[in-house]
mmCIF file of N, CA and C in Angstrom:
data_model
loop_
_atom_site.group_PDB
_atom_site.id
_atom_site.type_symbol
_atom_site.label_atom_id
_atom_site.label_comp_id
_atom_site.label_asym_id
_atom_site.label_seq_id
_atom_site.Cartn_x
_atom_site.Cartn_y
_atom_site.Cartn_z
ATOM 1 N N ASP A 1 -36.961 73.458 24.830
ATOM 2 C CA ASP A 1 -36.059 73.003 25.876
ATOM 3 C C ASP A 1 -34.653 73.588 25.727
ATOM 4 N N ALA A 2 -34.505 74.652 24.992
ATOM 5 C CA ALA A 2 -33.184 75.248 24.809
ATOM 6 C C ALA A 2 -32.588 75.614 26.162
ATOM 7 N N GLY A 3 -31.363 75.199 26.399
ATOM 8 C CA GLY A 3 -30.681 75.510 27.639
ATOM 9 C C GLY A 3 -30.957 74.546 28.771
ATOM 10 N N VAL A 4 -31.915 73.638 28.611
ATOM 11 C CA VAL A 4 -32.209 72.642 29.648
ATOM 12 C C VAL A 4 -31.207 71.508 29.527
ATOM 13 N N GLY A 5 -30.591 71.165 30.633
ATOM 14 C CA GLY A 5 -29.657 70.040 30.652
ATOM 15 C C GLY A 5 -30.226 68.902 31.463
ATOM 16 N N MET A 6 -29.573 67.764 31.401
ATOM 17 C CA MET A 6 -30.051 66.623 32.170
ATOM 18 C C MET A 6 -28.901 65.725 32.567
ATOM 19 N N THR A 7 -29.085 65.041 33.680
ATOM 20 C CA THR A 7 -28.176 64.010 34.129
ATOM 21 C C THR A 7 -29.001 62.756 34.337
ATOM 22 N N VAL A 8 -28.494 61.618 33.897
ATOM 23 C CA VAL A 8 -29.203 60.347 34.038
ATOM 24 C C VAL A 8 -28.406 59.459 34.982
ATOM 25 N N PHE A 9 -29.107 58.865 35.933
ATOM 26 C CA PHE A 9 -28.498 57.929 36.872
ATOM 27 C C PHE A 9 -29.141 56.561 36.664
ATOM 28 N N ASP A 10 -28.332 55.540 36.420
ATOM 29 C CA ASP A 10 -28.816 54.164 36.312
ATOM 30 C C ASP A 10 -28.779 53.584 37.727
ATOM 31 N N ILE A 11 -29.884 53.732 38.426
ATOM 32 C CA ILE A 11 -29.960 53.332 39.836
ATOM 33 C C ILE A 11 -29.738 51.830 39.985
ATOM 34 N N SER A 12 -30.215 51.041 39.040
ATOM 35 C CA SER A 12 -30.028 49.587 39.110
ATOM 36 C C SER A 12 -28.547 49.231 39.164
ATOM 37 N N THR A 13 -27.742 49.900 38.352
ATOM 38 C CA THR A 13 -26.307 49.642 38.338
ATOM 39 C C THR A 13 -25.620 50.228 39.564
ATOM 40 N N LEU A 14 -26.025 51.432 39.952
ATOM 41 C CA LEU A 14 -25.404 52.071 41.111
ATOM 42 C C LEU A 14 -25.607 51.271 42.395
ATOM 43 N N HIS A 15 -26.718 50.540 42.492
ATOM 44 C CA HIS A 15 -27.015 49.773 43.704
ATOM 45 C C HIS A 15 -26.748 48.282 43.548
ATOM 46 N N ALA A 16 -26.068 47.887 42.467
ATOM 47 C CA ALA A 16 -25.710 46.479 42.294
ATOM 48 C C ALA A 16 -24.696 46.106 43.380
ATOM 49 N N PRO A 17 -24.682 44.919 43.867
ATOM 50 C CA PRO A 17 -25.495 43.783 43.458
ATOM 51 C C PRO A 17 -26.851 43.693 44.173
ATOM 52 N N ALA A 18 -27.184 44.677 44.991
ATOM 53 C CA ALA A 18 -28.431 44.612 45.767
ATOM 54 C C ALA A 18 -29.657 44.412 44.886
ATOM 55 N N LEU A 19 -29.660 44.952 43.672
ATOM 56 C CA LEU A 19 -30.815 44.840 42.789
ATOM 57 C C LEU A 19 -30.613 43.801 41.680
ATOM 58 N N ASP A 20 -29.504 43.062 41.720
ATOM 59 C CA ASP A 20 -29.279 42.019 40.713
ATOM 60 C C ASP A 20 -30.425 41.024 40.775
ATOM 61 N N GLY A 21 -30.890 40.608 39.635
ATOM 62 C CA GLY A 21 -31.964 39.634 39.576
ATOM 63 C C GLY A 21 -33.349 40.246 39.608
ATOM 64 N N GLU A 22 -33.443 41.526 39.916
ATOM 65 C CA GLU A 22 -34.748 42.194 39.903
ATOM 66 C C GLU A 22 -35.144 42.474 38.458
ATOM 67 N N PRO A 23 -36.421 42.341 38.135
ATOM 68 C CA PRO A 23 -36.845 42.628 36.758
ATOM 69 C C PRO A 23 -36.806 44.124 36.471
ATOM 70 N N GLY A 24 -36.526 44.466 35.232
ATOM 71 C CA GLY A 24 -36.570 45.864 34.811
ATOM 72 C C GLY A 24 -35.351 46.657 35.236
ATOM 73 N N SER A 25 -35.442 47.951 35.034
ATOM 74 C CA SER A 25 -34.368 48.881 35.367
ATOM 75 C C SER A 25 -34.960 50.090 36.071
ATOM 76 N N VAL A 26 -34.126 50.746 36.859
ATOM 77 C CA VAL A 26 -34.540 51.959 37.553
ATOM 78 C C VAL A 26 -33.604 53.080 37.129
ATOM 79 N N PHE A 27 -34.185 54.160 36.605
ATOM 80 C CA PHE A 27 -33.411 55.325 36.189
ATOM 81 C C PHE A 27 -33.921 56.556 36.909
ATOM 82 N N GLU A 28 -33.012 57.468 37.179
ATOM 83 C CA GLU A 28 -33.373 58.792 37.673
ATOM 84 C C GLU A 28 -32.904 59.791 36.623
ATOM 85 N N VAL A 29 -33.780 60.702 36.253
ATOM 86 C CA VAL A 29 -33.446 61.745 35.286
ATOM 87 C C VAL A 29 -33.577 63.079 35.998
ATOM 88 N N ASP A 30 -32.492 63.791 36.105
ATOM 89 C CA ASP A 30 -32.495 65.118 36.725
ATOM 90 C C ASP A 30 -32.350 66.163 35.625
ATOM 91 N N TYR A 31 -33.325 67.047 35.517
ATOM 92 C CA TYR A 31 -33.237 68.173 34.590
ATOM 93 C C TYR A 31 -32.776 69.395 35.372
ATOM 94 N N TYR A 32 -31.915 70.183 34.778
ATOM 95 C CA TYR A 32 -31.446 71.399 35.432
ATOM 96 C C TYR A 32 -31.533 72.565 34.465
ATOM 97 N N HIS A 33 -31.536 73.751 35.029
ATOM 98 C CA HIS A 33 -31.827 74.967 34.256
ATOM 99 C C HIS A 33 -33.139 74.730 33.501
ATOM 100 N N ALA A 34 -34.126 74.229 34.245
ATOM 101 C CA ALA A 34 -35.344 73.704 33.636
ATOM 102 C C ALA A 34 -36.597 74.472 34.027
ATOM 103 N N ALA A 35 -36.477 75.782 34.183
ATOM 104 C CA ALA A 35 -37.650 76.584 34.541
ATOM 105 C C ALA A 35 -38.785 76.386 33.544
ATOM 106 N N SER A 36 -38.438 76.140 32.292
ATOM 107 C CA SER A 36 -39.463 75.961 31.266
ATOM 108 C C SER A 36 -40.279 74.684 31.466
ATOM 109 N N LEU A 37 -39.780 73.768 32.291
ATOM 110 C CA LEU A 37 -40.499 72.512 32.522
ATOM 111 C C LEU A 37 -41.365 72.544 33.780
ATOM 112 N N LEU A 38 -41.141 73.517 34.645
ATOM 113 C CA LEU A 38 -41.817 73.539 35.939
ATOM 114 C C LEU A 38 -43.336 73.554 35.848
ATOM 115 N N SER A 39 -43.886 74.186 34.857
ATOM 116 C CA SER A 39 -45.341 74.305 34.760
ATOM 117 C C SER A 39 -46.004 73.111 34.073
ATOM 118 N N LEU A 40 -45.206 72.198 33.547
ATOM 119 C CA LEU A 40 -45.776 71.029 32.870
ATOM 120 C C LEU A 40 -46.400 70.072 33.886
ATOM 121 N N PRO A 41 -47.468 69.395 33.490
ATOM 122 C CA PRO A 41 -48.029 68.352 34.360
ATOM 123 C C PRO A 41 -47.026 67.206 34.531
ATOM 124 N N ASP A 42 -47.143 66.476 35.640
ATOM 125 C CA ASP A 42 -46.238 65.355 35.893
ATOM 126 C C ASP A 42 -46.174 64.397 34.707
ATOM 127 N N ALA A 43 -47.328 64.062 34.148
ATOM 128 C CA ALA A 43 -47.367 63.099 33.038
ATOM 129 C C ALA A 43 -46.536 63.573 31.851
ATOM 130 N N ASP A 44 -46.521 64.869 31.586
ATOM 131 C CA ASP A 44 -45.732 65.411 30.477
ATOM 132 C C ASP A 44 -44.237 65.333 30.773
ATOM 133 N N ILE A 45 -43.861 65.551 32.012
ATOM 134 C CA ILE A 45 -42.446 65.463 32.387
ATOM 135 C C ILE A 45 -41.983 64.004 32.310
ATOM 136 N N VAL A 46 -42.812 63.082 32.766
ATOM 137 C CA VAL A 46 -42.474 61.657 32.664
ATOM 138 C C VAL A 46 -42.338 61.262 31.195
ATOM 139 N N ALA A 47 -43.247 61.708 30.349
ATOM 140 C CA ALA A 47 -43.174 61.408 28.911
ATOM 141 C C ALA A 47 -41.907 61.995 28.295
ATOM 142 N N LYS A 48 -41.522 63.200 28.705
ATOM 143 C CA LYS A 48 -40.296 63.820 28.202
ATOM 144 C C LYS A 48 -39.076 63.006 28.623
ATOM 145 N N ALA A 49 -39.042 62.595 29.886
ATOM 146 C CA ALA A 49 -37.924 61.790 30.371
ATOM 147 C C ALA A 49 -37.825 60.480 29.595
ATOM 148 N N LYS A 50 -38.948 59.844 29.340
ATOM 149 C CA LYS A 50 -38.963 58.584 28.580
ATOM 150 C C LYS A 50 -38.464 58.821 27.158
ATOM 151 N N THR A 51 -38.926 59.870 26.524
ATOM 152 C CA THR A 51 -38.481 60.195 25.163
ATOM 153 C C THR A 51 -36.982 60.473 25.136
ATOM 154 N N ASP A 52 -36.486 61.217 26.122
ATOM 155 C CA ASP A 52 -35.053 61.514 26.185
ATOM 156 C C ASP A 52 -34.234 60.242 26.401
ATOM 157 N N LEU A 53 -34.702 59.364 27.305
ATOM 158 C CA LEU A 53 -33.997 58.098 27.532
ATOM 159 C C LEU A 53 -34.013 57.228 26.275
ATOM 160 N N ASP A 54 -35.154 57.178 25.590
ATOM 161 C CA ASP A 54 -35.248 56.407 24.352
ATOM 162 C C ASP A 54 -34.219 56.893 23.334
ATOM 163 N N ALA A 55 -34.090 58.202 23.205
ATOM 164 C CA ALA A 55 -33.149 58.777 22.246
ATOM 165 C C ALA A 55 -31.704 58.425 22.607
ATOM 166 N N MET A 56 -31.392 58.399 23.892
ATOM 167 C CA MET A 56 -30.020 58.122 24.318
ATOM 168 C C MET A 56 -29.703 56.639 24.353
ATOM 169 N N LEU A 57 -30.662 55.821 24.772
ATOM 170 C CA LEU A 57 -30.379 54.411 25.034
ATOM 171 C C LEU A 57 -30.832 53.470 23.926
ATOM 172 N N GLY A 58 -31.596 53.969 22.979
ATOM 173 C CA GLY A 58 -31.923 53.177 21.800
ATOM 174 C C GLY A 58 -33.117 52.254 21.931
ATOM 175 N N THR A 59 -33.096 51.214 21.090
ATOM 176 C CA THR A 59 -34.238 50.329 20.892
ATOM 177 C C THR A 59 -34.720 49.663 22.176
ATOM 178 N N THR A 60 -33.818 49.165 22.985
ATOM 179 C CA THR A 60 -34.230 48.473 24.208
ATOM 180 C C THR A 60 -35.024 49.405 25.103
ATOM 181 N N ALA A 61 -34.559 50.623 25.269
ATOM 182 C CA ALA A 61 -35.294 51.595 26.084
ATOM 183 C C ALA A 61 -36.622 51.950 25.430
ATOM 184 N N ALA A 62 -36.626 52.109 24.127
ATOM 185 C CA ALA A 62 -37.850 52.478 23.422
ATOM 186 C C ALA A 62 -38.928 51.409 23.568
ATOM 187 N N GLN A 63 -38.522 50.161 23.699
ATOM 188 C CA GLN A 63 -39.482 49.069 23.859
ATOM 189 C C GLN A 63 -39.957 48.911 25.296
ATOM 190 N N ALA A 64 -39.268 49.525 26.235
ATOM 191 C CA ALA A 64 -39.642 49.419 27.648
ATOM 192 C C ALA A 64 -40.802 50.345 27.958
ATOM 193 N N ARG A 65 -41.467 50.086 29.064
ATOM 194 C CA ARG A 65 -42.557 50.966 29.490
ATOM 195 C C ARG A 65 -42.293 51.442 30.912
ATOM 196 N N VAL A 66 -42.791 52.591 31.210
ATOM 197 C CA VAL A 66 -42.672 53.153 32.560
ATOM 198 C C VAL A 66 -43.771 52.545 33.414
ATOM 199 N N ILE A 67 -43.390 51.944 34.543
ATOM 200 C CA ILE A 67 -44.407 51.373 35.428
ATOM 201 C C ILE A 67 -44.566 52.162 36.719
ATOM 202 N N ASP A 68 -43.615 53.034 36.999
ATOM 203 C CA ASP A 68 -43.712 53.888 38.180
ATOM 204 C C ASP A 68 -42.847 55.118 37.951
ATOM 205 N N ALA A 69 -43.307 56.250 38.416
ATOM 206 C CA ALA A 69 -42.540 57.482 38.253
ATOM 207 C C ALA A 69 -42.904 58.456 39.362
ATOM 208 N N ALA A 70 -41.950 59.282 39.719
ATOM 209 C CA ALA A 70 -42.183 60.357 40.688
ATOM 210 C C ALA A 70 -41.519 61.606 40.134
ATOM 211 N N VAL A 71 -42.225 62.717 40.197
ATOM 212 C CA VAL A 71 -41.685 63.992 39.738
ATOM 213 C C VAL A 71 -41.502 64.885 40.956
ATOM 214 N N VAL A 72 -40.293 65.390 41.113
ATOM 215 C CA VAL A 72 -39.973 66.303 42.214
ATOM 216 C C VAL A 72 -39.520 67.614 41.594
ATOM 217 N N ARG A 73 -40.166 68.692 41.977
ATOM 218 C CA ARG A 73 -39.791 70.015 41.456
ATOM 219 C C ARG A 73 -39.056 70.786 42.538
ATOM 220 N N LEU A 74 -37.889 71.294 42.187
ATOM 221 C CA LEU A 74 -37.079 72.087 43.118
ATOM 222 C C LEU A 74 -36.708 73.395 42.417
ATOM 223 N N PRO A 75 -37.660 74.330 42.327
ATOM 224 C CA PRO A 75 -37.440 75.536 41.515
ATOM 225 C C PRO A 75 -36.334 76.455 42.020
ATOM 226 N N THR A 76 -35.980 76.385 43.291
ATOM 227 C CA THR A 76 -34.929 77.269 43.798
ATOM 228 C C THR A 76 -33.651 76.511 44.130
ATOM 229 N N ALA A 77 -33.572 75.267 43.676
ATOM 230 C CA ALA A 77 -32.367 74.475 43.929
ATOM 231 C C ALA A 77 -31.198 75.030 43.131
ATOM 232 N N VAL A 78 -30.005 74.824 43.636
ATOM 233 C CA VAL A 78 -28.789 75.276 42.971
ATOM 234 C C VAL A 78 -28.140 74.075 42.302
ATOM 235 N N ASN A 79 -27.779 74.233 41.064
ATOM 236 C CA ASN A 79 -27.082 73.188 40.339
ATOM 237 C C ASN A 79 -25.931 73.837 39.588
ATOM 238 N N TRP A 80 -24.778 73.255 39.705
ATOM 239 C CA TRP A 80 -23.590 73.827 39.074
ATOM 240 C C TRP A 80 -23.433 73.400 37.627
ATOM 241 N N TYR A 81 -24.253 72.435 37.183
ATOM 242 C CA TYR A 81 -24.136 71.935 35.821
ATOM 243 C C TYR A 81 -24.915 72.797 34.852
ATOM 244 N N TYR A 82 -24.459 72.807 33.637
ATOM 245 C CA TYR A 82 -25.174 73.427 32.531
ATOM 246 C C TYR A 82 -24.665 72.747 31.269
ATOM 247 N N PRO A 83 -25.428 72.783 30.189
ATOM 248 C CA PRO A 83 -24.970 72.119 28.966
ATOM 249 C C PRO A 83 -23.571 72.593 28.571
ATOM 250 N N GLY A 84 -22.662 71.638 28.431
ATOM 251 C CA GLY A 84 -21.281 71.950 28.059
ATOM 252 C C GLY A 84 -20.334 72.157 29.233
ATOM 253 N N SER A 85 -20.844 72.075 30.468
ATOM 254 C CA SER A 85 -20.004 72.370 31.633
ATOM 255 C C SER A 85 -18.989 71.282 31.945
ATOM 256 N N TYR A 86 -19.238 70.055 31.508
ATOM 257 C CA TYR A 86 -18.342 68.949 31.859
ATOM 258 C C TYR A 86 -16.895 69.246 31.479
ATOM 259 N N ARG A 87 -16.692 69.786 30.294
ATOM 260 C CA ARG A 87 -15.308 70.036 29.839
ATOM 261 C C ARG A 87 -14.605 71.102 30.683
ATOM 262 N N LYS A 88 -15.357 71.886 31.444
ATOM 263 C CA LYS A 88 -14.756 72.924 32.272
ATOM 264 C C LYS A 88 -14.505 72.465 33.711
ATOM 265 N N LEU A 89 -14.983 71.272 34.067
ATOM 266 C CA LEU A 89 -14.765 70.759 35.414
ATOM 267 C C LEU A 89 -13.308 70.365 35.599
ATOM 268 N N PRO A 90 -12.790 70.463 36.820
ATOM 269 C CA PRO A 90 -11.401 70.071 37.046
ATOM 270 C C PRO A 90 -11.250 68.546 36.963
ATOM 271 N N ALA A 91 -10.032 68.117 36.643
ATOM 272 C CA ALA A 91 -9.713 66.685 36.640
ATOM 273 C C ALA A 91 -9.683 66.189 38.083
ATOM 274 N N THR A 92 -9.650 64.873 38.271
ATOM 275 C CA THR A 92 -9.616 64.332 39.628
ATOM 276 C C THR A 92 -8.253 64.491 40.288
ATOM 277 N N ARG A 93 -7.214 64.763 39.510
ATOM 278 C CA ARG A 93 -5.872 64.962 40.068
ATOM 279 C C ARG A 93 -5.401 66.376 39.774
ATOM 280 N N SER A 94 -4.839 67.021 40.760
ATOM 281 C CA SER A 94 -4.334 68.383 40.596
ATOM 282 C C SER A 94 -3.216 68.405 39.566
ATOM 283 N N SER A 95 -3.228 69.412 38.722
ATOM 284 C CA SER A 95 -2.152 69.543 37.735
ATOM 285 C C SER A 95 -0.942 70.272 38.308
ATOM 286 N N SER A 96 -1.083 70.892 39.473
ATOM 287 C CA SER A 96 0.036 71.646 40.038
ATOM 288 C C SER A 96 0.620 71.025 41.311
ATOM 289 N N ILE A 97 -0.146 70.189 42.002
ATOM 290 C CA ILE A 97 0.354 69.536 43.222
ATOM 291 C C ILE A 97 0.146 68.033 43.035
ATOM 292 N N SER A 98 1.219 67.277 42.912
ATOM 293 C CA SER A 98 1.151 65.884 42.479
ATOM 294 C C SER A 98 0.380 64.961 43.417
ATOM 295 N N ASN A 99 0.316 65.272 44.692
ATOM 296 C CA ASN A 99 -0.366 64.366 45.608
ATOM 297 C C ASN A 99 -1.735 64.890 46.072
ATOM 298 N N VAL A 100 -2.348 65.763 45.294
ATOM 299 C CA VAL A 100 -3.678 66.278 45.607
ATOM 300 C C VAL A 100 -4.672 65.726 44.592
ATOM 301 N N PHE A 101 -5.738 65.149 45.145
ATOM 302 C CA PHE A 101 -6.800 64.571 44.332
ATOM 303 C C PHE A 101 -8.126 65.199 44.736
ATOM 304 N N PHE A 102 -9.056 65.277 43.789
ATOM 305 C CA PHE A 102 -10.372 65.852 44.033
ATOM 306 C C PHE A 102 -11.432 64.777 43.830
ATOM 307 N N ALA A 103 -12.487 64.850 44.614
ATOM 308 C CA ALA A 103 -13.598 63.913 44.478
ATOM 309 C C ALA A 103 -14.911 64.676 44.649
ATOM 310 N N GLY A 104 -15.960 64.113 44.142
ATOM 311 C CA GLY A 104 -17.271 64.727 44.319
ATOM 312 C C GLY A 104 -17.985 64.938 43.008
ATOM 313 N N ASP A 105 -19.038 65.709 43.070
ATOM 314 C CA ASP A 105 -19.878 65.927 41.898
ATOM 315 C C ASP A 105 -19.277 66.890 40.885
ATOM 316 N N LEU A 106 -18.327 67.702 41.308
ATOM 317 C CA LEU A 106 -17.820 68.755 40.438
ATOM 318 C C LEU A 106 -16.435 68.476 39.886
ATOM 319 N N VAL A 107 -16.184 67.219 39.503
ATOM 320 C CA VAL A 107 -14.926 66.856 38.855
ATOM 321 C C VAL A 107 -15.231 66.009 37.630
ATOM 322 N N ARG A 108 -14.303 66.014 36.681
ATOM 323 C CA ARG A 108 -14.413 65.118 35.528
ATOM 324 C C ARG A 108 -14.047 63.725 35.989
ATOM 325 N N SER A 109 -14.901 62.789 35.717
ATOM 326 C CA SER A 109 -14.612 61.413 36.157
ATOM 327 C C SER A 109 -14.695 60.443 35.003
#
């Protein structure tokens, strides 16, 4: 997996309070620069995502089980992220114009 990066979205938190009180958690794992993963079966990609989440989130995640998963492959999609790119993203406020702010996926937040 050298060079493969990932972004994790905690959908349960992003959609709170709409999902408050629902059992379990919903996560989305986006892999990028992931040509090496495209040929893997869905089950292997789901297992990889679970292993990666377990490593990042610890014991609670490791004890959880996947009850539903969907794998979407976008081999020609464009992604501006790569491992280590976060530190190169611009800040949310311009350093040269005091009243200019940036928003979106390509800023440090």
